Short mmCIF file of C-alpha atoms in Angstrom, two decimals:
data_model
loop_
_atom_site.label_atom_id
_atom_site.label_comp_id
_atom_site.label_asym_id
_atom_site.label_seq_id
_atom_site.Cartn_x
_atom_site.Cartn_y
_atom_site.Cartn_z
CA MET N 1 91.48 94.80 46.37
CA THR N 2 89.19 93.71 49.22
CA SER N 3 90.46 94.43 52.70
CA GLN N 4 91.91 91.42 54.48
CA THR N 5 91.52 92.73 58.03
CA ASN N 6 88.51 92.94 60.28
CA LYS N 7 88.99 96.66 60.82
CA LEU N 8 86.57 98.87 58.94
CA PRO N 9 88.07 101.85 57.07
CA VAL N 10 86.06 104.33 59.12
CA GLY N 11 87.60 107.40 57.50
CA ALA N 12 86.73 106.24 53.99
CA LEU N 13 83.22 105.18 54.98
CA THR N 14 82.61 108.49 56.71
CA VAL N 15 83.70 110.43 53.64
CA LEU N 16 81.42 108.30 51.46
CA ALA N 17 78.51 108.94 53.84
CA ALA N 18 79.27 112.68 53.69
CA ILE N 19 79.34 112.54 49.88
CA GLY N 20 75.96 110.81 49.92
CA PHE N 21 74.63 113.44 52.32
CA THR N 22 75.80 116.19 49.96
CA ALA N 23 74.24 114.46 46.96
CA ILE N 24 70.84 114.08 48.62
CA THR N 25 70.94 117.65 49.93
CA THR N 26 71.82 118.87 46.43
CA GLU N 27 68.82 117.04 45.03
CA LEU N 28 66.33 118.29 47.61
CA LEU N 29 67.46 121.86 48.23
CA PRO N 30 65.30 123.65 45.61
CA SER N 31 62.12 122.29 47.23
CA GLY N 32 62.53 124.26 50.44
CA LEU N 33 63.56 127.45 48.61
CA LEU N 34 60.91 127.34 45.91
CA PRO N 35 59.29 130.76 46.59
CA GLN N 36 62.64 132.57 46.50
CA ILE N 37 63.87 130.72 43.41
CA SER N 38 60.64 131.28 41.47
CA ALA N 39 60.62 134.98 42.36
CA ASP N 40 64.28 135.42 41.40
CA PHE N 41 63.89 133.69 38.03
CA LYS N 42 60.39 135.15 37.47
CA VAL N 43 58.76 131.76 36.88
CA SER N 44 55.84 130.07 38.62
CA GLU N 45 56.45 127.86 41.63
CA ALA N 46 55.19 124.87 39.64
CA THR N 47 57.84 125.61 37.00
CA ALA N 48 60.55 126.12 39.60
CA GLY N 49 59.67 122.69 40.98
CA TYR N 50 61.17 121.17 37.84
CA LEU N 51 64.61 121.95 39.25
CA THR N 52 63.91 118.91 41.43
CA ALA N 53 61.91 116.89 38.90
CA GLY N 54 64.40 117.48 36.06
CA TYR N 55 67.32 116.52 38.28
CA ALA N 56 65.67 113.19 39.02
CA ALA N 57 64.48 112.63 35.45
CA ILE N 58 67.98 112.84 33.96
CA ILE N 59 69.14 110.16 36.40
CA VAL N 60 66.46 107.79 35.11
CA ILE N 61 67.63 108.34 31.53
CA THR N 62 71.40 108.18 32.06
CA VAL N 63 72.27 106.01 35.07
CA ILE N 64 72.31 102.58 33.39
CA PRO N 65 74.01 103.45 30.05
CA LEU N 66 76.62 105.72 31.67
CA SER N 67 77.34 103.19 34.43
CA MET N 68 78.12 100.61 31.75
CA ALA N 69 80.16 103.07 29.67
CA LEU N 70 82.30 104.10 32.66
CA ALA N 71 82.64 100.63 34.20
CA ARG N 72 86.41 100.45 33.56
CA ILE N 73 87.27 103.72 35.32
CA PRO N 74 88.80 103.09 38.77
CA ARG N 75 86.04 103.64 41.31
CA HIS N 76 87.92 106.01 43.62
CA PHE N 77 88.81 108.27 40.69
CA LEU N 78 85.20 108.18 39.50
CA LEU N 79 83.81 109.06 42.94
CA ILE N 80 86.19 112.01 43.29
CA ALA N 81 85.22 113.24 39.82
CA LEU N 82 81.53 112.94 40.66
CA ILE N 83 81.72 115.01 43.84
CA LEU N 84 83.63 117.69 41.92
CA THR N 85 80.83 117.62 39.36
CA PHE N 86 78.34 118.22 42.16
CA ALA N 87 80.41 121.19 43.28
CA ALA N 88 80.50 122.64 39.77
CA SER N 89 76.76 122.11 39.30
CA ASN N 90 75.89 123.87 42.56
CA ALA N 91 78.28 126.72 41.85
CA LEU N 92 76.68 127.29 38.45
CA VAL N 93 73.16 127.26 39.88
CA ALA N 94 74.28 129.89 42.39
CA VAL N 95 75.56 132.35 39.76
CA VAL N 96 73.36 131.99 36.66
CA SER N 97 70.63 134.57 36.01
CA ASP N 98 68.48 132.53 33.60
CA PHE N 99 66.16 129.67 34.62
CA GLY N 100 67.15 127.61 31.57
CA ALA N 101 70.81 127.84 32.58
CA ALA N 102 69.87 126.79 36.11
CA MET N 103 68.04 123.76 34.70
CA GLY N 104 71.08 122.87 32.61
CA SER N 105 73.31 123.09 35.68
CA ARG N 106 70.92 120.84 37.61
CA VAL N 107 70.98 118.30 34.79
CA VAL N 108 74.77 118.05 35.15
CA GLY N 109 74.35 117.42 38.88
CA GLY N 110 71.66 114.83 38.22
CA ILE N 111 73.93 112.84 35.91
CA ALA N 112 76.60 112.77 38.63
CA HIS N 113 74.02 111.77 41.23
CA GLY N 114 72.90 108.63 39.39
CA LEU N 115 76.46 107.51 38.73
CA LEU N 116 77.39 108.10 42.37
CA TRP N 117 74.74 105.82 43.81
CA SER N 118 75.33 103.11 41.21
CA ALA N 119 79.07 103.09 42.03
CA MET N 120 78.86 103.44 45.81
CA ALA N 121 77.78 99.97 46.94
CA PRO N 122 80.22 98.01 44.70
CA PHE N 123 83.06 100.25 45.88
CA VAL N 124 82.20 99.68 49.53
CA ALA N 125 82.04 95.93 48.94
CA ARG N 126 85.61 96.03 47.64
CA ILE N 127 87.18 97.93 50.55
CA VAL N 128 85.80 95.96 53.51
CA PRO N 129 85.82 92.26 54.49
CA ALA N 130 82.96 90.28 53.00
CA HIS N 131 81.35 89.61 56.38
CA GLN N 132 81.23 93.33 57.15
CA VAL N 133 79.78 94.62 53.89
CA GLY N 134 76.30 95.03 55.38
CA LYS N 135 77.58 97.04 58.33
CA ALA N 136 79.72 99.20 56.05
CA LEU N 137 76.81 99.88 53.70
CA ALA N 138 74.65 100.86 56.67
CA ILE N 139 77.27 103.45 57.65
CA VAL N 140 77.58 104.81 54.12
CA PHE N 141 73.88 104.90 53.36
CA SER N 142 73.17 106.68 56.63
CA GLY N 143 74.36 109.73 54.68
CA ASN N 144 71.39 109.21 52.37
CA SER N 145 68.94 109.10 55.29
CA LEU N 146 70.54 112.07 57.03
CA GLY N 147 70.48 114.07 53.80
CA LEU N 148 66.77 113.37 53.47
CA ALA N 149 66.15 114.14 57.15
CA ILE N 150 68.31 117.19 57.84
CA GLY N 151 70.24 118.20 54.71
CA ALA N 152 67.38 119.99 52.98
CA PRO N 153 66.00 121.59 56.18
CA VAL N 154 69.43 122.98 57.13
CA GLY N 155 70.02 124.16 53.57
CA THR N 156 66.58 125.78 53.53
CA ALA N 157 67.25 127.56 56.81
CA LEU N 158 70.57 128.83 55.44
CA GLY N 159 68.88 129.94 52.22
CA ASN N 160 66.18 131.81 54.12
CA LEU N 161 68.83 133.49 56.27
CA LEU N 162 71.40 134.41 53.61
CA GLY N 163 69.52 134.02 50.33
CA TRP N 164 68.91 130.89 48.26
CA ARG N 165 72.06 131.34 46.16
CA SER N 166 74.23 131.31 49.28
CA ALA N 167 72.94 127.85 50.16
CA PHE N 168 74.16 126.53 46.80
CA VAL N 169 77.52 128.25 47.27
CA VAL N 170 77.97 126.46 50.60
CA LEU N 171 77.12 123.12 48.96
CA ALA N 172 79.65 123.81 46.19
CA ALA N 173 82.39 124.60 48.72
CA SER N 174 81.51 121.46 50.68
CA GLY N 175 81.88 119.41 47.52
CA VAL N 176 85.39 120.70 46.91
CA LEU N 177 86.38 119.91 50.49
CA LEU N 178 84.93 116.39 50.25
CA ALA N 179 86.78 115.77 46.99
CA LEU N 180 90.05 116.61 48.75
CA LEU N 181 89.19 114.31 51.66
CA ALA N 182 88.18 111.55 49.26
CA GLY N 183 91.51 111.83 47.46
CA TRP N 184 93.24 111.39 50.80
CA LEU N 185 91.10 108.69 52.44
CA LEU N 186 89.55 106.56 49.69
CA PRO N 187 91.77 103.55 48.93
CA PRO N 188 92.54 102.76 45.29
CA VAL N 189 90.52 99.83 44.00
CA ARG N 190 91.45 98.03 40.82
CA ARG N 191 88.86 96.34 38.65
CA ILE N 192 89.05 92.55 38.71
CA PRO N 193 89.38 91.55 35.02
CA ASP N 194 87.40 88.31 35.30
CA ALA N 195 84.80 89.59 37.76
CA PRO N 196 81.27 88.70 36.66
CA ARG N 197 79.03 91.56 35.68
CA PRO N 198 76.25 92.36 38.17
CA SER N 199 73.09 90.93 36.61
CA LEU N 200 70.12 93.26 36.73
CA ARG N 201 67.95 90.56 35.18
CA LYS N 202 68.84 88.06 37.89
CA ALA N 203 68.44 90.69 40.60
CA ILE N 204 64.92 91.48 39.38
CA GLY N 205 64.18 87.76 39.46
CA GLN N 206 64.99 87.49 43.16
CA PRO N 207 61.81 87.11 45.25
CA GLY N 208 60.81 90.37 46.86
CA VAL N 209 63.07 92.67 44.85
CA LYS N 210 60.33 93.94 42.54
CA THR N 211 58.04 94.71 45.46
CA ILE N 212 60.70 96.78 47.23
CA ALA N 213 61.72 98.48 43.98
CA VAL N 214 58.13 99.70 43.68
CA GLY N 215 57.20 100.29 47.33
CA TRP N 216 60.21 102.41 48.21
CA PRO N 217 59.73 104.88 45.31
CA LEU N 218 56.02 105.15 46.12
CA MET N 219 56.90 106.51 49.56
CA LEU N 220 59.28 109.03 48.01
CA MET N 221 56.62 109.95 45.46
CA ALA N 222 54.26 110.72 48.34
CA HIS N 223 56.93 112.71 50.17
CA PHE N 224 57.99 114.84 47.23
CA ALA N 225 54.46 115.48 46.00
CA LEU N 226 53.92 117.56 49.15
CA PHE N 227 57.46 118.51 50.16
CA THR N 228 58.16 120.16 46.79
CA TYR N 229 55.10 122.39 47.21
CA ILE N 230 55.00 122.73 50.99
CA ALA N 231 55.18 126.54 50.80
CA PRO N 232 52.03 126.99 48.65
CA PHE N 233 50.17 124.52 50.87
CA LEU N 234 51.04 126.32 54.10
CA ARG N 235 50.10 129.68 52.64
CA GLU N 236 46.78 128.28 51.41
CA VAL N 237 45.81 126.98 54.87
CA ARG N 238 46.63 130.46 56.15
CA LEU N 239 49.45 129.56 58.46
CA PRO N 240 52.04 132.30 59.11
CA ASP N 241 55.00 132.72 56.77
CA PHE N 242 57.46 131.59 59.43
CA SER N 243 55.74 128.18 59.39
CA ILE N 244 57.48 127.37 56.08
CA PRO N 245 61.08 127.17 57.38
CA LEU N 246 59.76 125.92 60.74
CA SER N 247 57.89 123.03 59.15
CA ILE N 248 60.93 121.99 57.13
CA SER N 249 63.02 122.04 60.29
CA ILE N 250 60.36 119.95 62.05
CA LEU N 251 60.55 117.43 59.22
CA GLY N 252 64.31 117.29 59.67
CA VAL N 253 64.17 116.71 63.42
CA ALA N 254 61.42 114.14 62.96
CA GLY N 255 63.52 112.41 60.30
CA LEU N 256 66.31 111.96 62.84
CA VAL N 257 63.79 110.43 65.25
CA GLY N 258 62.67 108.11 62.45
CA ILE N 259 66.26 107.08 61.75
CA TRP N 260 66.72 106.34 65.46
CA ILE N 261 63.53 104.25 65.58
CA ALA N 262 64.56 102.31 62.48
CA GLY N 263 68.07 101.85 63.83
CA ILE N 264 66.87 100.09 66.97
CA THR N 265 64.16 98.00 65.26
CA VAL N 266 65.50 97.11 61.78
CA ASP N 267 67.31 93.99 63.03
CA SER N 268 64.55 92.82 65.38
CA LYS N 269 61.08 94.05 64.36
CA PRO N 270 61.46 95.67 60.94
CA ARG N 271 58.11 94.64 59.49
CA ARG N 272 55.97 95.79 62.40
CA TRP N 273 57.66 99.18 62.75
CA HIS N 274 57.85 99.75 59.01
CA LEU N 275 54.08 99.29 58.83
CA ILE N 276 53.55 101.57 61.83
CA THR N 277 55.65 104.40 60.44
CA VAL N 278 54.15 104.21 56.94
CA ALA N 279 50.63 104.14 58.41
CA GLY N 280 51.58 107.26 60.34
CA VAL N 281 52.61 109.01 57.12
CA VAL N 282 49.29 108.13 55.44
CA ALA N 283 47.26 109.38 58.41
CA ALA N 284 49.28 112.60 58.72
CA LEU N 285 48.90 113.44 55.03
CA LEU N 286 45.15 112.87 55.11
CA LEU N 287 44.71 115.05 58.19
CA LEU N 288 46.92 117.97 57.13
CA PRO N 289 44.28 119.72 54.97
CA LEU N 290 42.01 119.97 58.03
CA VAL N 291 44.26 122.53 59.73
CA GLY N 292 44.02 126.26 59.09
CA THR N 293 40.99 127.92 57.50
CA ALA N 294 41.22 126.92 53.86
CA LEU N 295 38.84 123.94 53.73
CA PRO N 296 35.23 125.10 54.19
CA GLY N 297 33.13 122.83 56.36
CA PHE N 298 36.17 121.08 57.83
CA ALA N 299 38.45 123.91 58.88
CA LEU N 300 39.16 124.61 62.50
CA GLY N 301 36.97 127.46 63.69
CA GLY N 302 37.00 129.96 66.51
CA ALA N 303 39.91 131.99 67.75
CA ALA N 304 40.88 129.57 70.52
CA VAL N 305 40.75 126.55 68.25
CA GLN N 306 42.44 128.40 65.42
CA ASP N 307 45.38 129.04 67.70
CA LEU N 308 45.90 125.28 67.66
CA ALA N 309 46.18 125.15 63.85
CA LEU N 310 49.95 125.65 63.70
CA PRO N 311 50.78 123.18 66.52
CA ALA N 312 48.41 120.65 64.93
CA ALA N 313 50.08 121.06 61.52
CA LEU N 314 53.56 120.75 63.01
CA LEU N 315 52.55 117.61 64.96
CA LEU N 316 51.26 116.00 61.78
CA MET N 317 54.46 116.98 59.97
CA PHE N 318 56.46 115.44 62.79
CA VAL N 319 54.65 112.13 62.26
CA TRP N 320 55.20 112.46 58.49
CA GLY N 321 58.91 113.15 59.01
CA ILE N 322 59.36 110.15 61.31
CA GLY N 323 57.99 107.83 58.64
CA ILE N 324 60.16 109.27 55.86
CA GLY N 325 63.31 109.15 58.01
CA ALA N 326 62.66 105.53 58.99
CA MET N 327 61.60 104.14 55.62
CA GLY N 328 65.01 104.65 53.99
CA ILE N 329 66.70 102.34 56.49
CA TYR N 330 63.94 99.71 56.39
CA ASN N 331 63.98 99.63 52.59
CA GLN N 332 67.78 99.68 52.29
CA SER N 333 67.98 96.70 54.62
CA ALA N 334 65.16 94.97 52.77
CA ILE N 335 66.71 95.35 49.29
CA LEU N 336 70.12 94.09 50.42
CA ARG N 337 68.47 91.05 52.01
CA ALA N 338 66.12 90.33 49.11
CA GLY N 339 68.84 90.84 46.49
CA GLY N 340 70.99 88.08 47.99
CA GLU N 341 74.11 87.50 45.89
CA TYR N 342 72.80 90.03 43.38
CA ARG N 343 72.33 92.75 45.96
CA ASP N 344 74.60 95.24 44.17
CA ALA N 345 72.47 95.03 41.05
CA ALA N 346 69.29 95.12 43.13
CA ASN N 347 70.56 98.23 44.87
CA GLY N 348 71.34 99.77 41.48
CA LEU N 349 67.77 99.02 40.41
CA THR N 350 66.42 100.96 43.36
CA VAL N 351 68.66 103.92 42.44
CA LEU N 352 66.73 104.03 39.18
CA THR N 353 63.25 103.46 40.58
CA ILE N 354 63.75 105.90 43.46
CA GLN N 355 64.51 108.67 40.99
CA VAL N 356 61.41 107.72 39.03
CA GLY N 357 59.46 108.07 42.26
CA ILE N 358 60.97 111.48 43.01
CA THR N 359 60.39 112.69 39.46
CA ILE N 360 56.79 111.53 39.36
CA GLY N 361 56.25 112.84 42.89
CA ALA N 362 57.30 116.38 42.00
CA MET N 363 55.20 116.26 38.80
CA PHE N 364 52.27 114.72 40.68
CA GLY N 365 52.47 117.52 43.24
CA ALA N 366 52.53 120.10 40.44
CA ALA N 367 49.44 118.50 38.89
CA ALA N 368 47.64 118.47 42.24
CA LEU N 369 48.60 122.12 42.78
CA THR N 370 47.22 123.09 39.37
CA VAL N 371 44.10 120.91 39.25
CA ALA N 372 42.93 120.57 42.86
CA GLY N 373 44.65 123.51 44.52
CA PRO N 374 47.33 123.69 47.21
CA VAL N 375 45.14 122.54 50.09
CA LEU N 376 44.51 119.09 48.59
CA ILE N 377 48.14 118.28 47.75
CA PRO N 378 48.53 116.22 50.98
CA VAL N 379 45.47 114.12 50.07
CA ALA N 380 46.95 113.41 46.65
CA ALA N 381 50.28 112.53 48.31
CA ALA N 382 48.53 110.07 50.64
CA ILE N 383 47.49 107.89 47.67
CA PRO N 384 50.97 106.50 46.77
CA ALA N 385 51.80 106.20 50.48
CA ALA N 386 48.69 104.07 51.00
CA ILE N 387 49.66 101.85 48.05
CA ALA N 388 53.13 101.41 49.57
CA PHE N 389 51.51 100.36 52.85
CA VAL N 390 49.52 97.68 51.00
CA LEU N 391 52.69 96.40 49.28
CA ILE N 392 54.51 96.14 52.62
CA LEU N 393 51.52 94.33 54.10
CA ALA N 394 51.41 91.90 51.16
CA GLY N 395 55.21 91.40 51.06
CA ARG N 396 55.43 89.40 54.27
CA ARG N 397 57.14 86.37 52.73
CA HIS N 398 59.99 87.79 50.67
CA ALA N 399 60.09 91.59 50.44
CA TYR N 400 59.32 92.66 54.01
CA PRO N 401 59.48 89.54 56.18
CA PRO N 402 59.17 89.60 59.97
CA GLY N 403 62.34 90.01 62.00
CA PRO N 404 63.66 87.49 64.54
CA ARG N 405 61.59 89.03 67.36
CA GLU N 406 58.29 89.09 65.47
CA ARG N 407 58.08 85.70 63.81
CA VAL N 408 55.45 84.22 66.07
CA SER N 409 53.11 87.19 66.03
CA GLY N 410 52.88 90.56 64.35
CA PRO N 411 51.40 92.05 61.17
#
């Protein structure tokens, strides 16, 4: 039953944000620990990357049919069950000795992931007053942005310090704790028997929804094409081994800066700053291969200049991280606005397309690694980011309109 007071259930929303953070961290964690995982399982790094790609692929296949099949299960019970499934999946990944078993465990987590994000927004809409749904969703989906910005970097640092399996053990324990908190703080919500079904068809028909449902995944495709294979790239441009965990940490810090920038501009100048941050990502990706000594004719030369290679790479990664941290908030706000009365279904559509973007991104990165070599992965990643920039530029009317402080002028 929808809350009748103006007071937001902060405890419940915080737990939901933490669950989202754990889900995103679960999805991304193998990317930062790829060298250790591939060595442990005795598979190539390209093969190990399918722990991320397979996780996303199963979501694409299962999220819509399973969401319909489980529609009658009370949402708070379903959410608790899903976080326990995450915990079980991570625990299994931490203890299995065979790569196939690890893939199977990740598939279980992927199924839970898709169901979680399809159930989250409708649940939030039922536990807060109608006029505060947007604010509540912003709180909850901040867990998504924070998971993207700092969850994987922190998990990677922990994995590098204690071993990659320990990072998954910590995630499993966190899941159990969150399930207990969810059982305590999430209010029971009964299904309304005569409630209309969210219409995916009508959501897709809303002006701007299709553009966002394509543009957002393109940015994630760009991100994961390089992020999944960041270790091989850094080794190929002959940066020191410590640059791998350092770069991931830089991406995390930059992501927080991006979230802050988006937070102070999304209600006033979202279009202008969205374009600026995405343009920054494209530029950073195109420039990254020029650092180090791996690109003949373009590489930095000379001892003094070469000393600048690592700072230059980290600066470019900082710009990249800002754009990725910011784009989640800009796109989440855009899809809720464009979806109108069908925003729940529109949000569910982006759950599907985002996972397609992540899946294709990891596979695209693997193809670039195999065909063009590690040093050109950032150039390949810049292609979908550039297409996303064009879509944002073209979506001025419905998908990415100007904010109240940029209606007279601005891109």
